[in-house]
Structures are given as structure tokens and as C-alpha cells.
Short mmCIF file of C-alpha atoms (C1' of nucleotides) in Angstrom, two decimals:
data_model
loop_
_atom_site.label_atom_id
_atom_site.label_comp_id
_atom_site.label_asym_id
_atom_site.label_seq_id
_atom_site.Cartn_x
_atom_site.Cartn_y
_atom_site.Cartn_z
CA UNK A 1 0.00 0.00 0.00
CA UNK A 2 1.26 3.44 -0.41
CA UNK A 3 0.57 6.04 2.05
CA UNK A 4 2.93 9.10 2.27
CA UNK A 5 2.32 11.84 4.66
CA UNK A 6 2.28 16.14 4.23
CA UNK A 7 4.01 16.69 8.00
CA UNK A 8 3.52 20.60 6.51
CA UNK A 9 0.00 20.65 5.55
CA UNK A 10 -1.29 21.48 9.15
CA UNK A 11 -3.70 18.01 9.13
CA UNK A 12 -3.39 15.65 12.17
CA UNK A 13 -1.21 12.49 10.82
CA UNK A 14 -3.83 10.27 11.91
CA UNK A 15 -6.51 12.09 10.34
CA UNK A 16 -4.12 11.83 7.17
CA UNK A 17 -3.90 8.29 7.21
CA UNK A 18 -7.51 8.22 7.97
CA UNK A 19 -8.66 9.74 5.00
CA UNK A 20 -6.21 8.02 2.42
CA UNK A 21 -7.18 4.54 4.11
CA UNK A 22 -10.87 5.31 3.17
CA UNK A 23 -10.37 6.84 -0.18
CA UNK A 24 -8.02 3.33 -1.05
CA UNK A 25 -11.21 1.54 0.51
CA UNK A 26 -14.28 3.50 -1.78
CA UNK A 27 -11.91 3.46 -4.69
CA UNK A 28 -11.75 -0.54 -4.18
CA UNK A 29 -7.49 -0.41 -3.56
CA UNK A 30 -8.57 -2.46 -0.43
CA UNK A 31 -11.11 -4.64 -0.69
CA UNK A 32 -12.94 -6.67 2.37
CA UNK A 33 -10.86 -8.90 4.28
CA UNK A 34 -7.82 -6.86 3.35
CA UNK A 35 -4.96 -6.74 6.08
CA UNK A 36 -3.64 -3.24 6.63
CA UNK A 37 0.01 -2.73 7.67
CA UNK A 38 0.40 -3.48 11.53
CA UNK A 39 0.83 -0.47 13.96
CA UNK A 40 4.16 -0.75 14.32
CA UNK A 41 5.39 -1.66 11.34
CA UNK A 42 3.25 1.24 9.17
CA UNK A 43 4.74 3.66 11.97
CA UNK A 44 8.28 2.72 10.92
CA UNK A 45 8.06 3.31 7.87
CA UNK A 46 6.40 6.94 8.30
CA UNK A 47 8.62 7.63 10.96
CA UNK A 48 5.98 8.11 13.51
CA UNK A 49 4.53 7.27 16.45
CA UNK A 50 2.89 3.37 16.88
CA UNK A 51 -0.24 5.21 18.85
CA UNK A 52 -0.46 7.54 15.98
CA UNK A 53 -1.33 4.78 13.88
CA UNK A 54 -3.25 3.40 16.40
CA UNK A 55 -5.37 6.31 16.98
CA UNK A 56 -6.45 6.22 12.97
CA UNK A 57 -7.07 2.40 13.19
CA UNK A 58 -9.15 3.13 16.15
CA UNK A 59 -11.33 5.90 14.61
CA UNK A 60 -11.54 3.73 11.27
CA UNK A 61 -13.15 0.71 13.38
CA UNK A 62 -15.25 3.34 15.12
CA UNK A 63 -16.67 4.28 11.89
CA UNK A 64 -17.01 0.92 10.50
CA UNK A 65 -14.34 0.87 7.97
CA UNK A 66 -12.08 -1.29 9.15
CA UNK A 67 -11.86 -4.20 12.21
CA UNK A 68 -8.97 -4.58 14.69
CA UNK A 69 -8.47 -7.63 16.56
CA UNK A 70 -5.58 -7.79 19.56
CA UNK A 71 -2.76 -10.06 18.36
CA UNK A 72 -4.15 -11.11 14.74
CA UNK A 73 -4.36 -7.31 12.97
CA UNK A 74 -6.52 -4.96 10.88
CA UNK A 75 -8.54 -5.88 8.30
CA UNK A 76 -11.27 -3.91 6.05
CA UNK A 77 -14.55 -5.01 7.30
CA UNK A 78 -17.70 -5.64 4.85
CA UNK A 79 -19.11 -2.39 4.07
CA UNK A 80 -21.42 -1.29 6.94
CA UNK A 81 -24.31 -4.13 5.95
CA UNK A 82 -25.93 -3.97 9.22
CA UNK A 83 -26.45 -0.21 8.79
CA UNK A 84 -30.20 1.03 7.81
CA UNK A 85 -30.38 2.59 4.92
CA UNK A 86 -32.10 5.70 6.73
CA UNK A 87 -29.06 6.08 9.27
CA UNK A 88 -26.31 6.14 6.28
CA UNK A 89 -28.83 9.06 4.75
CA UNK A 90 -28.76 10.54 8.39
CA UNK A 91 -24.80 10.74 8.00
CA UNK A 92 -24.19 11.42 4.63
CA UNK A 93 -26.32 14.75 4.76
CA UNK A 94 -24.18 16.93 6.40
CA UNK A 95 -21.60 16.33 3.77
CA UNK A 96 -24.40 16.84 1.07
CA UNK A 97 -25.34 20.06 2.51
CA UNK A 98 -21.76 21.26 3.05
CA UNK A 99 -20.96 20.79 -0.94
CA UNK A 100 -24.26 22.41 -1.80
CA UNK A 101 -23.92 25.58 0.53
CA UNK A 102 -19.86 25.89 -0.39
CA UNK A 103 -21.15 25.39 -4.04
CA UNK A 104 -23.89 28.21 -4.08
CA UNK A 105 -21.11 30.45 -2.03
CA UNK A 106 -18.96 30.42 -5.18
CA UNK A 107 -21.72 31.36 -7.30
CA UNK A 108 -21.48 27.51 -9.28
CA UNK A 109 -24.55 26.60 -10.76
CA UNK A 110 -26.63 23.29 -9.97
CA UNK A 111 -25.46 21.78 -12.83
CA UNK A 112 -21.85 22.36 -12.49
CA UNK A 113 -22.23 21.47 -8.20
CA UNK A 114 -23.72 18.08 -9.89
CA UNK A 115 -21.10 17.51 -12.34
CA UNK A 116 -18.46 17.84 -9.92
CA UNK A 117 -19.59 15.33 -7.62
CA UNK A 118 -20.10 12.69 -10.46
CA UNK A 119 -16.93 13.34 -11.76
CA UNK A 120 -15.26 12.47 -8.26
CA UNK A 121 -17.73 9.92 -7.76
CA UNK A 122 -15.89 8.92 -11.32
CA UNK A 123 -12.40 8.78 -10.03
CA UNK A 124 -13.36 6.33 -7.31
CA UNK A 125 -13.84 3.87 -9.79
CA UNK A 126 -15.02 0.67 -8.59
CA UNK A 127 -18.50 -0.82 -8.40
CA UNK A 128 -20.99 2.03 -9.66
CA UNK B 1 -32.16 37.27 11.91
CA UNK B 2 -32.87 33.70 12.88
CA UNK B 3 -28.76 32.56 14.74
CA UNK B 4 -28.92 30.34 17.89
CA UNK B 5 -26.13 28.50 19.05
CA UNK B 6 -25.78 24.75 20.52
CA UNK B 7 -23.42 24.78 23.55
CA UNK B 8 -23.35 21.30 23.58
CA UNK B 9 -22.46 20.59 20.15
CA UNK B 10 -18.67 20.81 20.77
CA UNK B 11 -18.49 22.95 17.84
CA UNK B 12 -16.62 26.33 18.47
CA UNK B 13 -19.10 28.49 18.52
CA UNK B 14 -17.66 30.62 15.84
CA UNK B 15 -17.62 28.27 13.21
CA UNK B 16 -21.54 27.37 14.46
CA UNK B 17 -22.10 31.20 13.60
CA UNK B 18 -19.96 31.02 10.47
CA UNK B 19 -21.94 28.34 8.87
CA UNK B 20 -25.47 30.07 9.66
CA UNK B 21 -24.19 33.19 7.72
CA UNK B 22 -23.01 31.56 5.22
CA UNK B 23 -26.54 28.97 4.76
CA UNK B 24 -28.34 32.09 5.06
CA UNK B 25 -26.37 33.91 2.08
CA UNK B 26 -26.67 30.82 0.28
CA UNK B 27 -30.35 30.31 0.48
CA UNK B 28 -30.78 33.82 0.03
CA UNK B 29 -32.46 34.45 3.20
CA UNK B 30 -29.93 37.13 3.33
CA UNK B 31 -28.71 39.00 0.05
CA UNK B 32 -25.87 41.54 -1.28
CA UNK B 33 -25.64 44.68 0.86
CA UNK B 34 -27.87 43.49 3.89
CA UNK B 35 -26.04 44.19 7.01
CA UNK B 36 -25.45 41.33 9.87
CA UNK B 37 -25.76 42.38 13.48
CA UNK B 38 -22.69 44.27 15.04
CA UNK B 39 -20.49 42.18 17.13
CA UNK B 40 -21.58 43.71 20.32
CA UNK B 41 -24.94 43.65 19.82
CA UNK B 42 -24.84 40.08 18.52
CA UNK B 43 -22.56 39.16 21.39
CA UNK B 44 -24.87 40.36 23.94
CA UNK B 45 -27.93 38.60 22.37
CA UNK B 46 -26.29 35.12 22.29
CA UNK B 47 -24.45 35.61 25.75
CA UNK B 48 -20.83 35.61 24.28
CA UNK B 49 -17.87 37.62 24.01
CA UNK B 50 -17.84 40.02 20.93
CA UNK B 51 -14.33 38.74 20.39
CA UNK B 52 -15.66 35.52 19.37
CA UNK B 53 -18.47 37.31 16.99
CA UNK B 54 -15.59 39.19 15.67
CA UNK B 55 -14.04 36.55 14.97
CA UNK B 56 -16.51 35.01 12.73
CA UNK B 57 -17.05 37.79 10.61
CA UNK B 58 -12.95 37.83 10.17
CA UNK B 59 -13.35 34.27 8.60
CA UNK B 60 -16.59 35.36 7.05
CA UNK B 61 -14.70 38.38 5.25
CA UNK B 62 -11.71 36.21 4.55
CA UNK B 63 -13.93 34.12 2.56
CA UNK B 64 -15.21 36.38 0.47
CA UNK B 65 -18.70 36.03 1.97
CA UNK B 66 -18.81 39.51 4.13
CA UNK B 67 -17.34 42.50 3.63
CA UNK B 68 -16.54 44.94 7.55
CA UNK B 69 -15.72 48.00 7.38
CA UNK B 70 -14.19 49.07 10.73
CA UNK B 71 -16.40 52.05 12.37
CA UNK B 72 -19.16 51.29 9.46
CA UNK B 73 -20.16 47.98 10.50
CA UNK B 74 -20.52 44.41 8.30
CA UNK B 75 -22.18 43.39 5.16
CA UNK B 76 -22.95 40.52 3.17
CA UNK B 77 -20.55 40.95 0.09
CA UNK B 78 -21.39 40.36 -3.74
CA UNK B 79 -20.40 36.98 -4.52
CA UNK B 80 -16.64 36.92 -5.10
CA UNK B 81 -17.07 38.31 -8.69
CA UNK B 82 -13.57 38.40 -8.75
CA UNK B 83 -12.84 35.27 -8.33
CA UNK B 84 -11.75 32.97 -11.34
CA UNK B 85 -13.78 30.01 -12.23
CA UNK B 86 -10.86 27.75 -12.27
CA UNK B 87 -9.99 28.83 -8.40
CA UNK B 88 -13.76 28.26 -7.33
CA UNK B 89 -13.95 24.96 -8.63
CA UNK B 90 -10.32 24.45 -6.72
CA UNK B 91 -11.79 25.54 -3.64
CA UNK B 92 -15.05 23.29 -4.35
CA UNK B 93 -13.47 20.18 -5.20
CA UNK B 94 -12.54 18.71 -1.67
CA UNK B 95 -16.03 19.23 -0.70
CA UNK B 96 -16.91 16.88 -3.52
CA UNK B 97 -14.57 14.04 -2.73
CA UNK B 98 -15.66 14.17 0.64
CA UNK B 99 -18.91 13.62 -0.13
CA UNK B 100 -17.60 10.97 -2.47
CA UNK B 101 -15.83 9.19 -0.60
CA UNK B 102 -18.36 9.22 2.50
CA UNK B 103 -21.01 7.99 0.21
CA UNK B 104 -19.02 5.35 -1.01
CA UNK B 105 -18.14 3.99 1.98
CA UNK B 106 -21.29 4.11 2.80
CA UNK B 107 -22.08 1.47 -0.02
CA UNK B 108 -24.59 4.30 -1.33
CA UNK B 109 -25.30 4.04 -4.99
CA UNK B 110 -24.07 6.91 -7.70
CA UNK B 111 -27.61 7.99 -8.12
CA UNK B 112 -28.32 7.98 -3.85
CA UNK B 113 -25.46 10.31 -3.59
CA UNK B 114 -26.11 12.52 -6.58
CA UNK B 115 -30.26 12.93 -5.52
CA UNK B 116 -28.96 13.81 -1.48
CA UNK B 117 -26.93 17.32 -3.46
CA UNK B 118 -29.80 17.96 -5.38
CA UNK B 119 -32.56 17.56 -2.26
CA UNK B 120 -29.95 19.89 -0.25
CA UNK B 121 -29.61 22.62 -3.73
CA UNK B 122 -33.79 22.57 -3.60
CA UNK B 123 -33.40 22.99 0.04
CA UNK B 124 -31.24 26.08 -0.50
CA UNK B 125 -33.86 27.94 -3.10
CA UNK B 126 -33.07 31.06 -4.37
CA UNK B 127 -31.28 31.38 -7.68
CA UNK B 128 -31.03 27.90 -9.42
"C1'" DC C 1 4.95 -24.05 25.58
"C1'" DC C 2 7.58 -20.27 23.88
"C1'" DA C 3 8.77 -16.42 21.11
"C1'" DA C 4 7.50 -12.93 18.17
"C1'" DC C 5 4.04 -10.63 16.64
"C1'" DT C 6 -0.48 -8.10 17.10
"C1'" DG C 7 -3.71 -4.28 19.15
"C1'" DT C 8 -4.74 -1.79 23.67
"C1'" DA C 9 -4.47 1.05 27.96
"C1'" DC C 10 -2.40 4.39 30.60
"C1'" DT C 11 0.39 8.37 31.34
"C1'" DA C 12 2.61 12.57 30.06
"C1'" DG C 13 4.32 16.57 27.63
"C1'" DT C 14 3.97 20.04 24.15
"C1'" DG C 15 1.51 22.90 21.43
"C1'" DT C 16 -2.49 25.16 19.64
"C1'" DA C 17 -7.36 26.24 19.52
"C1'" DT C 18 -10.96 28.64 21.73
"C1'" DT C 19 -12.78 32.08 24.35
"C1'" DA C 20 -12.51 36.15 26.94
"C1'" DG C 21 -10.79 40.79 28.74
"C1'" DT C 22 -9.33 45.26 27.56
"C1'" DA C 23 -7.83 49.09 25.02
"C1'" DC C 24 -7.53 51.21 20.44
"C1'" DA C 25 -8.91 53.36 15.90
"C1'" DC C 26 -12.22 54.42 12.71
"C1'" DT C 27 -17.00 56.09 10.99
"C1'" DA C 28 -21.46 57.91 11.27
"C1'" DT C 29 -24.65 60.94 13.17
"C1'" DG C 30 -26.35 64.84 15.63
"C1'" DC D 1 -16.83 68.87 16.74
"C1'" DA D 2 -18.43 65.45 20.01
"C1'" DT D 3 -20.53 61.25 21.09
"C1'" DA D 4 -21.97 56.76 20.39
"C1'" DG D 5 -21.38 52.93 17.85
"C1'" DT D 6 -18.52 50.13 14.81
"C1'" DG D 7 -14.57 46.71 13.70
"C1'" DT D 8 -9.66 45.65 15.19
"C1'" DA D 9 -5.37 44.47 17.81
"C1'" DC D 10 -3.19 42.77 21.69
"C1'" DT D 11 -2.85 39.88 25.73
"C1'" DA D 12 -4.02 36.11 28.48
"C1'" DA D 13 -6.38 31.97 30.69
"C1'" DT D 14 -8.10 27.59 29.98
"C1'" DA D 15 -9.02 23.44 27.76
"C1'" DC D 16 -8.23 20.14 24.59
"C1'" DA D 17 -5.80 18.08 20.55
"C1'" DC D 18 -1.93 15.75 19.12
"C1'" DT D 19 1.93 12.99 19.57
"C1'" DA D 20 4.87 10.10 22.07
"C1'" DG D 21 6.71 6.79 25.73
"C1'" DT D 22 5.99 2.63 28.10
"C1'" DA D 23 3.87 -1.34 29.80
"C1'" DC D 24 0.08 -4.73 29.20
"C1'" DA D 25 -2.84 -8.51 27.06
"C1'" DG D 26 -4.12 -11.24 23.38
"C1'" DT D 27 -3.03 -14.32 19.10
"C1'" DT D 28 -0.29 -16.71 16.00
"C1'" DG D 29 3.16 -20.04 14.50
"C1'" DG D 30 7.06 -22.75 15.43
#
DNA sequence: CCAACTGTACTAGTGTATTAGTACACTATG
DNA sequence: CATAGTGTACTAATACACTAGTACAGTTGG
């Protein structure tokens, strides 16, 4: 896997990793049952911290991404199946409404708002 | 104006103020010229320091979306004309993975993600 | 069973975010 | 010109975020 870090961007490392592990994981780079680099051995090779890592595997299992098991490792768990379809609407809003208010900031009209999202929906790849 | 505040939230209560303004602009519940509520009087009506009013109208103005003029008082700002097209959709486009990538991971479909921006752009009115 | 690996829990230090207090400078209004 | 109202700059107190150090508990594989 390749994960490289901006120490000068001002993000939280963890939160860095965070993000780039679920990106790899929508864009179907890791795929369910997928082991993820152990704590210590991913903070190694960053140069970091073992907790740091630790504390982004942690939030990742929190948010059902990913499932960590003492002594065996990390793995990418099955997409949320358990989850109601009305509670992943409940949590997706707020990231619906953030585009569309930052989007109508700008002065962007519907149609280009829209076509942005498809066209990172696009990059993802994977299983439309 | 309609701004109340949710202590409990754990969001700084600046950014909870920022992101009223800037709904409001973008629904159009306030337009260009209108002026916000000074920071004092503001301050005194929600119970907070005027520091920490001030301080969301210096993102606010940083952003393009107000516009304070220091003995004059602060106004909702014509909608960075300025501004290129190329940088708006630069500033847009993290918004757009993020909702991406959330909606992925949420095993949402293409079309499930695309229909929650449009609900949220008909929630916002105004201008289409 | 043992050794080497895994994630976890606890503690601690450093820095920064958040809010507030206070004084200043500018503008409008009479 | 004077007063009241405006945003701004500076300082400071407090809390929390972030990272790291260290020790613990579980699992795997020989």
C-alpha cells in the first residue's frame, strides 16, 4: 500500500492516514478482508509514532471501515451491511449540505455542483 | 435574523455562527448589501464575548462572503465576482470528494449520492 | 509451551485552539 | 466637533488536541 504523509500541511497524521485509508477503501485499492500494515510496522516506515497509527485504526473501526483484533491485525470489514439505509442518509447529509452551501457560495450553478460530484464519484472507480 | 447556538455541540461556537451566515447567504435568506448584526450587539444577544463574533465575521470576510468596514459595521458581500472560475472549482473540489468518498463507503449508490446534493440545492432555493 | 508478533491502555508533555478581557482606531450621526 | 457605535489588535487563561513513551494482554506459529 502506499501512504505518504504532508508533515507541513497542518492536518493531524492520523486524520491523514484516515482519510487516504478510506479513499483506497471507496476506490476498491482495499477490498474486504484486506490486512492493513500493523501499527508498528506502518509507523516505521512513516517515521511516527505506533499510537499515531493506532489512533487512525481506532477511529476507522469506530466508523465501520475497518476491524482490529488484539494479536491477529486490521482488516477492512464488509461495508457497513448492518447499517439502515435511513441512518447512512442521516450521515451522509451533512456532507451533502456542506458541498451544496460551499457550491452556491462560489456562485457555481446546480449543474456544475452536480457535475463535480459525479466526476469524483468517477475517479473512485469501482463498483458504480 | 434567525442565529442560535448549541453549547453542547462541541463545535466552536464561531464556526456554528460562520456556517449560519453563510446557509443564510446561500439560500438567500440574506442578500448583497444586507447588514449582519454588530459584534456587540450580537454578542450580547447570544451571551458571548464580541471577540468571538468578531471573529466570525474575520473568517466570514476572509472568505469572500462579508465584507466589515471598521467604524461602518458588516455586510454581506457580492459573490466573489472576482474570483476565477478555475480557483472556485479548486476551492469546491474537496467538498466533492468528501462527499464521495463518505457515500461510497457508505455502499450508497451513484444515483443515492447525486439525488442527497440535489434535495440539499432545492433545500437552499433562491437562484437555481 | 515459547517467542514474536499483534492491538490496547495508561500516562505525560507540548503545542495550539478557543474564548474572553481590555484598550484602540475608525466612521457615522447629531 | 463630540458622542456613540462600529470593527480591530493585543494579551491572556483555559481546555483540549496531538503525539509520544511505556507497559500490558491477546493471538499466532514454530
Amino acid at each position: 500500500m502506499l501512504l505518504h504523509l504532508n508533515p507541513s500541511s497542518g492536518v493531524p497524521v492520523y486524520l491523514q492516514l484516515e482519510s487516504q485509508v478510506k479513499q483506497a477503501v471507496a476506490a476498491g485499492a482495499l477490498r474486504t478482508g484486506d490486512t492493513l500494515p500493523s501499527t508498528r510496522k506502518l509507523a516505521a516506515e512513516l517515521r511516527i509514532n505506533p499510537n499515531t497509527v493506532a489512533r487512525a485504526y481506532q477511529d476507522l473501526e469506530r466508523d465501520g471501515v475497518t476491524l482490529s483484533v488484539p494479536g491477529g491485525g486490521t482488516f477492512v470489514a464488509d461495508g457497513l451491511p448492518g447499517l439502515l439505509k435511513s441512518e447512512k442518509v442521516k450521515r451522509l447529509r451533512p456532507h451533502a449540505r456542506q458541498l451544496a452551501v460551499e457550491g452556491r457560495q462560489l456562485r457555481l450553478t446546480r449543474e456544475e455542483i452536480v457535475k463535480m460530484l459525479e466526476e469524483e464519484l468517477d475517479k473512485l472507480g469501482g463498483q458504480p
